[in-house]
PDB file of C-alpha atoms in Angstrom:
ATOM      1  CA  UNK A 149      -3.409  18.294  -3.129  1.00 77.00           C
ATOM      2  CA  UNK A 150      -1.834  15.258  -1.546  1.00 88.00           C
ATOM      3  CA  UNK A 151       0.328  13.379  -3.927  1.00 94.00           C
ATOM      4  CA  UNK A 152       3.376  11.153  -4.176  1.00 97.00           C
ATOM      5  CA  UNK A 153       5.560  11.228  -7.262  1.00 97.00           C
ATOM      6  CA  UNK A 154       8.117   8.627  -8.191  1.00 97.00           C
ATOM      7  CA  UNK A 155       9.503   9.939 -11.423  1.00 94.00           C
ATOM      8  CA  UNK A 156      11.693   6.925 -12.150  1.00 97.00           C
ATOM      9  CA  UNK A 157       9.570   4.237 -13.758  1.00 96.00           C
ATOM     10  CA  UNK A 158      12.336   1.685 -14.166  1.00 97.00           C
ATOM     11  CA  UNK A 159      15.956   1.495 -13.116  1.00 97.00           C
ATOM     12  CA  UNK A 160      18.401  -1.138 -14.247  1.00 97.00           C
ATOM     13  CA  UNK A 161      21.740  -1.638 -12.517  1.00 97.00           C
ATOM     14  CA  UNK A 162      24.454  -4.229 -12.308  1.00 97.00           C
ATOM     15  CA  UNK A 163      25.000  -6.025  -9.040  1.00 97.00           C
ATOM     16  CA  UNK A 164      27.089  -4.123  -6.476  1.00 97.00           C
ATOM     17  CA  UNK A 165      26.163  -0.737  -7.885  1.00 97.00           C
ATOM     18  CA  UNK A 166      24.536   1.782  -5.571  1.00 97.00           C
ATOM     19  CA  UNK A 167      21.094   2.969  -6.598  1.00 97.00           C
ATOM     20  CA  UNK A 168      18.841   5.773  -5.366  1.00 97.00           C
ATOM     21  CA  UNK A 169      15.087   5.740  -5.774  1.00 98.00           C
ATOM     22  CA  UNK A 170      13.489   9.157  -5.718  1.00 97.00           C
ATOM     23  CA  UNK A 171      10.252  10.139  -4.009  1.00 98.00           C
ATOM     24  CA  UNK A 172       8.704  13.585  -3.920  1.00 98.00           C
ATOM     25  CA  UNK A 173       5.513  14.292  -2.032  1.00 97.00           C
ATOM     26  CA  UNK A 174       2.982  17.093  -1.821  1.00 95.00           C
ATOM     27  CA  UNK A 175       0.901  17.974   1.194  1.00 92.00           C
ATOM     28  CA  UNK A 176      -0.247  21.030   3.120  1.00 90.00           C
ATOM     29  CA  UNK A 177      -0.490  19.097   6.376  1.00 88.00           C
ATOM     30  CA  UNK A 178       2.241  19.616   8.926  1.00 88.00           C
ATOM     31  CA  UNK A 179       1.893  16.158  10.425  1.00 89.00           C
ATOM     32  CA  UNK A 180       2.306  13.282   8.028  1.00 91.00           C
ATOM     33  CA  UNK A 181       4.031   9.954   7.617  1.00 92.00           C
ATOM     34  CA  UNK A 182       6.097   8.615   4.775  1.00 94.00           C
ATOM     35  CA  UNK A 183       6.711   4.997   3.937  1.00 94.00           C
ATOM     36  CA  UNK A 184       8.637   2.799   1.580  1.00 96.00           C
ATOM     37  CA  UNK A 185       7.312  -0.612   0.564  1.00 95.00           C
ATOM     38  CA  UNK A 186       8.949  -3.307  -1.522  1.00 95.00           C
ATOM     39  CA  UNK A 187       6.892  -5.506  -3.833  1.00 95.00           C
ATOM     40  CA  UNK A 188       8.841  -8.562  -4.966  1.00 93.00           C
ATOM     41  CA  UNK A 189       7.692 -10.631  -7.955  1.00 90.00           C
ATOM     42  CA  UNK A 190       5.544 -12.739  -5.624  1.00 89.00           C
ATOM     43  CA  UNK A 191       3.308  -9.691  -5.235  1.00 90.00           C
ATOM     44  CA  UNK A 192       3.028  -8.961  -1.535  1.00 90.00           C
ATOM     45  CA  UNK A 193       3.789  -5.536  -0.077  1.00 92.00           C
ATOM     46  CA  UNK A 194       6.739  -5.610   2.289  1.00 91.00           C
ATOM     47  CA  UNK A 195       7.061  -2.705   4.711  1.00 90.00           C
ATOM     48  CA  UNK A 196      10.561  -1.200   4.738  1.00 92.00           C
ATOM     49  CA  UNK A 197      10.464   2.039   6.693  1.00 90.00           C
ATOM     50  CA  UNK A 198       8.235   4.737   8.180  1.00 90.00           C
ATOM     51  CA  UNK A 199       9.206   8.335   8.840  1.00 90.00           C
ATOM     52  CA  UNK A 200       7.125  11.039  10.491  1.00 89.00           C
ATOM     53  CA  UNK A 201       7.260  14.653   9.443  1.00 90.00           C
ATOM     54  CA  UNK A 202       8.962  15.771  12.644  1.00 88.00           C
ATOM     55  CA  UNK A 203      11.894  13.447  12.274  1.00 85.00           C
ATOM     56  CA  UNK A 204      14.291  14.471   9.543  1.00 81.00           C
ATOM     57  CA  UNK A 205      17.092  12.240  10.676  1.00 81.00           C
ATOM     58  CA  UNK A 206      18.398  10.030   7.954  1.00 83.00           C
ATOM     59  CA  UNK A 207      18.307   6.359   8.648  1.00 83.00           C
ATOM     60  CA  UNK A 208      20.514   3.468   7.703  1.00 85.00           C
ATOM     61  CA  UNK A 209      19.574  -0.164   7.964  1.00 86.00           C
ATOM     62  CA  UNK A 210      22.198  -2.465   6.554  1.00 92.00           C
ATOM     63  CA  UNK A 211      22.500  -1.726   2.843  1.00 93.00           C
ATOM     64  CA  UNK A 212      19.417   0.508   2.892  1.00 94.00           C
ATOM     65  CA  UNK A 213      19.398   4.197   3.729  1.00 92.00           C
ATOM     66  CA  UNK A 214      16.786   6.903   3.567  1.00 92.00           C
ATOM     67  CA  UNK A 215      17.214  10.630   3.114  1.00 93.00           C
ATOM     68  CA  UNK A 216      14.241  12.719   4.249  1.00 93.00           C
ATOM     69  CA  UNK A 217      14.375  16.412   3.350  1.00 93.00           C
ATOM     70  CA  UNK A 218      11.350  18.552   4.160  1.00 92.00           C
ATOM     71  CA  UNK A 219      12.839  21.532   2.351  1.00 92.00           C
ATOM     72  CA  UNK A 220      12.540  19.694  -0.952  1.00 94.00           C
ATOM     73  CA  UNK A 221       9.614  17.430   0.071  1.00 95.00           C
ATOM     74  CA  UNK A 222      11.671  14.394  -0.761  1.00 96.00           C
ATOM     75  CA  UNK A 223      12.154  11.015   0.842  1.00 95.00           C
ATOM     76  CA  UNK A 224      14.743   9.172  -1.199  1.00 96.00           C
ATOM     77  CA  UNK A 225      15.844   5.595  -0.750  1.00 95.00           C
ATOM     78  CA  UNK A 226      19.336   4.329  -1.480  1.00 96.00           C
ATOM     79  CA  UNK A 227      20.439   0.728  -1.795  1.00 96.00           C
ATOM     80  CA  UNK A 228      24.169   0.310  -1.434  1.00 96.00           C
ATOM     81  CA  UNK A 229      25.949  -2.572  -3.177  1.00 97.00           C
ATOM     82  CA  UNK A 230      22.747  -3.785  -4.805  1.00 97.00           C
ATOM     83  CA  UNK A 231      22.026  -7.487  -5.095  1.00 97.00           C
ATOM     84  CA  UNK A 232      19.842  -9.498  -7.451  1.00 96.00           C
ATOM     85  CA  UNK A 233      17.417 -10.105  -4.574  1.00 95.00           C
ATOM     86  CA  UNK A 234      16.768  -6.368  -4.468  1.00 96.00           C
ATOM     87  CA  UNK A 235      14.968  -6.644  -7.808  1.00 97.00           C
ATOM     88  CA  UNK A 236      11.407  -5.559  -7.115  1.00 97.00           C
ATOM     89  CA  UNK A 237       9.002  -2.673  -7.437  1.00 97.00           C
ATOM     90  CA  UNK A 238       9.451  -0.071  -4.721  1.00 97.00           C
ATOM     91  CA  UNK A 239       6.609   2.170  -3.631  1.00 97.00           C
ATOM     92  CA  UNK A 240       6.782   5.388  -1.668  1.00 97.00           C
ATOM     93  CA  UNK A 241       3.613   6.287   0.235  1.00 96.00           C
ATOM     94  CA  UNK A 242       2.141   9.092   2.340  1.00 95.00           C
ATOM     95  CA  UNK A 243      -0.495   9.240   5.042  1.00 91.00           C
ATOM     96  CA  UNK A 244      -1.673  11.509   7.847  1.00 86.00           C
ATOM     97  CA  UNK A 245      -2.386  11.392  11.522  1.00 76.00           C
ATOM     98  CA  UNK A 246      -5.746   9.895  12.398  1.00 71.00           C
ATOM     99  CA  UNK A 247      -7.024   6.378  12.380  1.00 67.00           C
ATOM    100  CA  UNK A 248      -8.927   6.200   9.129  1.00 74.00           C
ATOM    101  CA  UNK A 249      -6.604   8.125   6.851  1.00 84.00           C
ATOM    102  CA  UNK A 250      -5.681   6.218   3.743  1.00 89.00           C
ATOM    103  CA  UNK A 251      -2.192   5.563   2.473  1.00 92.00           C
ATOM    104  CA  UNK A 252      -1.467   7.333  -0.819  1.00 94.00           C
ATOM    105  CA  UNK A 253       0.990   5.470  -3.012  1.00 96.00           C
ATOM    106  CA  UNK A 254       3.341   6.690  -5.688  1.00 97.00           C
ATOM    107  CA  UNK A 255       3.397   4.924  -9.028  1.00 96.00           C
ATOM    108  CA  UNK A 256       6.348   2.777  -8.037  1.00 97.00           C
ATOM    109  CA  UNK A 257       9.851   2.280  -9.398  1.00 97.00           C
ATOM    110  CA  UNK A 258      10.780  -1.072 -10.878  1.00 97.00           C
ATOM    111  CA  UNK A 259      14.359  -1.948  -9.980  1.00 98.00           C
ATOM    112  CA  UNK A 260      16.152  -4.638 -11.941  1.00 97.00           C
ATOM    113  CA  UNK A 261      19.512  -5.733 -10.592  1.00 97.00           C
ATOM    114  CA  UNK A 262      21.493  -7.821 -13.052  1.00 97.00           C
ATOM    115  CA  UNK A 263      24.303 -10.188 -12.121  1.00 95.00           C
TER     116      UNK A 263
ATOM    117  CA  UNK B 228       3.269 -12.102  14.942  1.00 73.00           C
ATOM    118  CA  UNK B 229      -0.342 -11.186  14.093  1.00 73.00           C
ATOM    119  CA  UNK B 230      -1.047 -10.773  10.426  1.00 92.00           C
ATOM    120  CA  UNK B 231      -3.775  -9.900   7.977  1.00 95.00           C
ATOM    121  CA  UNK B 232      -4.906 -12.939   6.012  1.00 96.00           C
ATOM    122  CA  UNK B 233      -6.734 -12.949   2.705  1.00 97.00           C
ATOM    123  CA  UNK B 234      -8.602 -15.626   0.808  1.00 96.00           C
ATOM    124  CA  UNK B 235      -8.576 -16.760  -1.885  1.00 97.00           C
ATOM    125  CA  UNK B 236      -5.043 -16.099  -3.026  1.00 96.00           C
ATOM    126  CA  UNK B 237      -6.179 -16.372  -6.634  1.00 97.00           C
ATOM    127  CA  UNK B 238      -9.637 -16.473  -8.139  1.00 97.00           C
ATOM    128  CA  UNK B 239     -10.611 -16.859 -11.764  1.00 98.00           C
ATOM    129  CA  UNK B 240     -14.140 -15.886 -12.707  1.00 97.00           C
ATOM    130  CA  UNK B 241     -16.283 -15.212 -15.739  1.00 97.00           C
ATOM    131  CA  UNK B 242     -17.325 -11.690 -16.608  1.00 97.00           C
ATOM    132  CA  UNK B 243     -20.637 -10.827 -14.977  1.00 97.00           C
ATOM    133  CA  UNK B 244     -20.197 -13.165 -12.030  1.00 97.00           C
ATOM    134  CA  UNK B 245     -20.217 -12.023  -8.431  1.00 98.00           C
ATOM    135  CA  UNK B 246     -17.001 -12.336  -6.462  1.00 98.00           C
ATOM    136  CA  UNK B 247     -16.370 -12.068  -2.733  1.00 97.00           C
ATOM    137  CA  UNK B 248     -12.854 -11.515  -1.472  1.00 98.00           C
ATOM    138  CA  UNK B 249     -12.305 -12.238   2.187  1.00 97.00           C
ATOM    139  CA  UNK B 250      -9.951 -10.732   4.697  1.00 97.00           C
ATOM    140  CA  UNK B 251      -9.306 -11.433   8.361  1.00 96.00           C
ATOM    141  CA  UNK B 252      -7.706  -8.295   9.815  1.00 95.00           C
ATOM    142  CA  UNK B 253      -5.565  -8.309  12.925  1.00 93.00           C
ATOM    143  CA  UNK B 254      -7.900  -9.005  15.821  1.00 90.00           C
ATOM    144  CA  UNK B 255      -7.862  -5.757  17.791  1.00 89.00           C
ATOM    145  CA  UNK B 256      -7.695  -3.487  14.772  1.00 92.00           C
ATOM    146  CA  UNK B 257     -10.383  -0.908  14.127  1.00 91.00           C
ATOM    147  CA  UNK B 258      -9.758   0.527  10.673  1.00 93.00           C
ATOM    148  CA  UNK B 259     -10.003  -1.544   7.531  1.00 95.00           C
ATOM    149  CA  UNK B 260      -9.105  -0.902   3.923  1.00 96.00           C
ATOM    150  CA  UNK B 261      -9.194  -2.373   0.479  1.00 97.00           C
ATOM    151  CA  UNK B 262      -6.685  -1.422  -2.194  1.00 97.00           C
ATOM    152  CA  UNK B 263      -6.425  -2.522  -5.798  1.00 97.00           C
ATOM    153  CA  UNK B 264      -3.416  -2.956  -8.047  1.00 97.00           C
ATOM    154  CA  UNK B 265      -3.942  -3.596 -11.734  1.00 96.00           C
ATOM    155  CA  UNK B 266      -0.993  -5.569 -13.091  1.00 92.00           C
ATOM    156  CA  UNK B 267       2.060  -3.366 -13.473  1.00 89.00           C
ATOM    157  CA  UNK B 268       0.362  -0.303 -12.085  1.00 92.00           C
ATOM    158  CA  UNK B 269       0.197   1.600  -8.814  1.00 92.00           C
ATOM    159  CA  UNK B 270      -1.576   0.532  -5.661  1.00 96.00           C
ATOM    160  CA  UNK B 271      -4.888   2.403  -5.577  1.00 96.00           C
ATOM    161  CA  UNK B 272      -7.135   3.089  -2.605  1.00 95.00           C
ATOM    162  CA  UNK B 273     -10.648   1.697  -2.896  1.00 97.00           C
ATOM    163  CA  UNK B 274     -12.356   2.107   0.463  1.00 97.00           C
ATOM    164  CA  UNK B 275     -11.839   2.560   4.179  1.00 95.00           C
ATOM    165  CA  UNK B 276     -14.181   1.204   6.839  1.00 94.00           C
ATOM    166  CA  UNK B 277     -14.516   2.126  10.480  1.00 92.00           C
ATOM    167  CA  UNK B 278     -17.178   1.602  13.107  1.00 90.00           C
ATOM    168  CA  UNK B 279     -19.220  -0.524  10.731  1.00 91.00           C
ATOM    169  CA  UNK B 280     -19.471   2.015   8.006  1.00 93.00           C
ATOM    170  CA  UNK B 281     -17.526   3.310   5.054  1.00 95.00           C
ATOM    171  CA  UNK B 282     -15.406   6.294   6.075  1.00 93.00           C
ATOM    172  CA  UNK B 283     -14.068   7.076   2.619  1.00 93.00           C
ATOM    173  CA  UNK B 284     -14.259   5.621  -0.864  1.00 95.00           C
ATOM    174  CA  UNK B 285     -12.560   6.402  -4.143  1.00 95.00           C
ATOM    175  CA  UNK B 286     -14.075   6.974  -7.570  1.00 94.00           C
ATOM    176  CA  UNK B 287     -13.226   3.387  -8.436  1.00 94.00           C
ATOM    177  CA  UNK B 288     -15.524   2.127  -5.689  1.00 96.00           C
ATOM    178  CA  UNK B 289     -18.781   2.397  -7.594  1.00 94.00           C
ATOM    179  CA  UNK B 290     -22.117   0.656  -7.069  1.00 95.00           C
ATOM    180  CA  UNK B 291     -20.651  -2.651  -8.220  1.00 96.00           C
ATOM    181  CA  UNK B 292     -18.522  -2.785  -5.088  1.00 97.00           C
ATOM    182  CA  UNK B 293     -19.568  -3.278  -1.493  1.00 97.00           C
ATOM    183  CA  UNK B 294     -17.828  -4.048   1.773  1.00 97.00           C
ATOM    184  CA  UNK B 295     -19.043  -5.747   4.867  1.00 95.00           C
ATOM    185  CA  UNK B 296     -17.833  -6.857   8.245  1.00 93.00           C
ATOM    186  CA  UNK B 297     -20.426  -9.548   8.800  1.00 85.00           C
ATOM    187  CA  UNK B 298     -19.224 -11.202  11.993  1.00 85.00           C
ATOM    188  CA  UNK B 299     -16.699  -8.960  13.724  1.00 79.00           C
ATOM    189  CA  UNK B 300     -13.708 -10.805  12.323  1.00 86.00           C
ATOM    190  CA  UNK B 301     -14.038 -11.033   8.552  1.00 93.00           C
ATOM    191  CA  UNK B 302     -13.932  -8.036   6.256  1.00 96.00           C
ATOM    192  CA  UNK B 303     -15.222  -8.729   2.768  1.00 97.00           C
ATOM    193  CA  UNK B 304     -15.142  -6.994  -0.585  1.00 98.00           C
ATOM    194  CA  UNK B 305     -17.906  -7.944  -2.976  1.00 98.00           C
ATOM    195  CA  UNK B 306     -17.908  -7.172  -6.671  1.00 97.00           C
ATOM    196  CA  UNK B 307     -21.436  -7.686  -7.861  1.00 96.00           C
ATOM    197  CA  UNK B 308     -20.959  -8.170 -11.595  1.00 95.00           C
ATOM    198  CA  UNK B 309     -17.324  -8.447 -12.554  1.00 97.00           C
ATOM    199  CA  UNK B 310     -15.876  -6.750 -15.607  1.00 96.00           C
ATOM    200  CA  UNK B 311     -12.659  -7.519 -17.427  1.00 97.00           C
ATOM    201  CA  UNK B 312     -11.096  -4.379 -15.982  1.00 96.00           C
ATOM    202  CA  UNK B 313     -11.666  -5.655 -12.438  1.00 97.00           C
ATOM    203  CA  UNK B 314      -8.793  -8.070 -12.993  1.00 98.00           C
ATOM    204  CA  UNK B 315      -6.242  -6.997 -10.419  1.00 97.00           C
ATOM    205  CA  UNK B 316      -4.568  -7.801  -7.147  1.00 97.00           C
ATOM    206  CA  UNK B 317      -6.725  -6.748  -4.213  1.00 98.00           C
ATOM    207  CA  UNK B 318      -5.027  -5.951  -0.929  1.00 97.00           C
ATOM    208  CA  UNK B 319      -6.741  -5.796   2.420  1.00 97.00           C
ATOM    209  CA  UNK B 320      -5.159  -3.727   5.186  1.00 95.00           C
ATOM    210  CA  UNK B 321      -5.919  -2.859   8.780  1.00 93.00           C
ATOM    211  CA  UNK B 322      -4.768  -0.456  11.437  1.00 90.00           C
ATOM    212  CA  UNK B 323      -5.197  -0.469  15.189  1.00 87.00           C
ATOM    213  CA  UNK B 324      -5.584   2.232  17.808  1.00 84.00           C
ATOM    214  CA  UNK B 325      -1.852   2.147  18.425  1.00 81.00           C
ATOM    215  CA  UNK B 326      -1.138   3.013  14.794  1.00 82.00           C
ATOM    216  CA  UNK B 327      -3.429   6.046  14.721  1.00 78.00           C
ATOM    217  CA  UNK B 328      -0.433   8.266  15.339  1.00 76.00           C
ATOM    218  CA  UNK B 329       2.074   6.394  13.228  1.00 80.00           C
ATOM    219  CA  UNK B 330       0.036   5.894  10.082  1.00 82.00           C
ATOM    220  CA  UNK B 331       1.167   2.323   9.691  1.00 86.00           C
ATOM    221  CA  UNK B 332      -1.075  -0.088   7.814  1.00 89.00           C
ATOM    222  CA  UNK B 333      -0.727  -3.851   7.946  1.00 92.00           C
ATOM    223  CA  UNK B 334      -1.297  -5.440   4.557  1.00 94.00           C
ATOM    224  CA  UNK B 335      -2.428  -8.905   3.627  1.00 95.00           C
ATOM    225  CA  UNK B 336      -0.664 -10.833   0.896  1.00 94.00           C
ATOM    226  CA  UNK B 337      -3.314  -9.991  -1.664  1.00 96.00           C
ATOM    227  CA  UNK B 338      -5.980 -11.801  -3.643  1.00 97.00           C
ATOM    228  CA  UNK B 339      -5.412 -11.979  -7.367  1.00 97.00           C
ATOM    229  CA  UNK B 340      -8.642 -11.749  -9.342  1.00 98.00           C
ATOM    230  CA  UNK B 341      -8.707 -12.748 -12.990  1.00 98.00           C
ATOM    231  CA  UNK B 342     -11.875 -11.998 -14.941  1.00 97.00           C
ATOM    232  CA  UNK B 343     -12.278 -13.844 -18.238  1.00 96.00           C
TER     233      UNK B 343
END
């Protein structure tokens, strides 16, 4: 089965706190790609990051960082020093090599950052 | 930067009416998708389209739904007889040859459908 699980439905933090959004995936394929998308209240899907299954290096981009661990099939996303503008729904997603393969989304985590 | 565009951004319709949602994918892209997101829920795959035919469809994509690429640029989703439960945000996405080995999809901004 190919599946993405985001167990945290909602997270509420106060500005400047660090927050980690969890993502666990299931697949038997050896080549796959993982993504994080942000969906602000306006509704569009904003691409944040892509990782392929051969690259387990963690990545940092400003206040965002991602921890990919194949051993635990996890691809977690951390926001450091959260800001009110980070309030959104965050989706983790999985797809596979090949042109027509669909993107499989997790259920999303709603992050509310309060001043 | 090229982008996927969708029209209308919001459509309100009466139950039982036909609706067509339009998408203009990025011009050299080959693979096209529709996704649906009921308010507050996950983004669900509806259908993928390649080489002028459906390559995969989900259980949601029943006989009330159809897709078409009528003129080589537009990619449309038609709902023949809308139901209340079709109210959702519909996202179009596309992928080019270059993204075959990266998995990346380019999403439009969505079309919100409200069925009354």
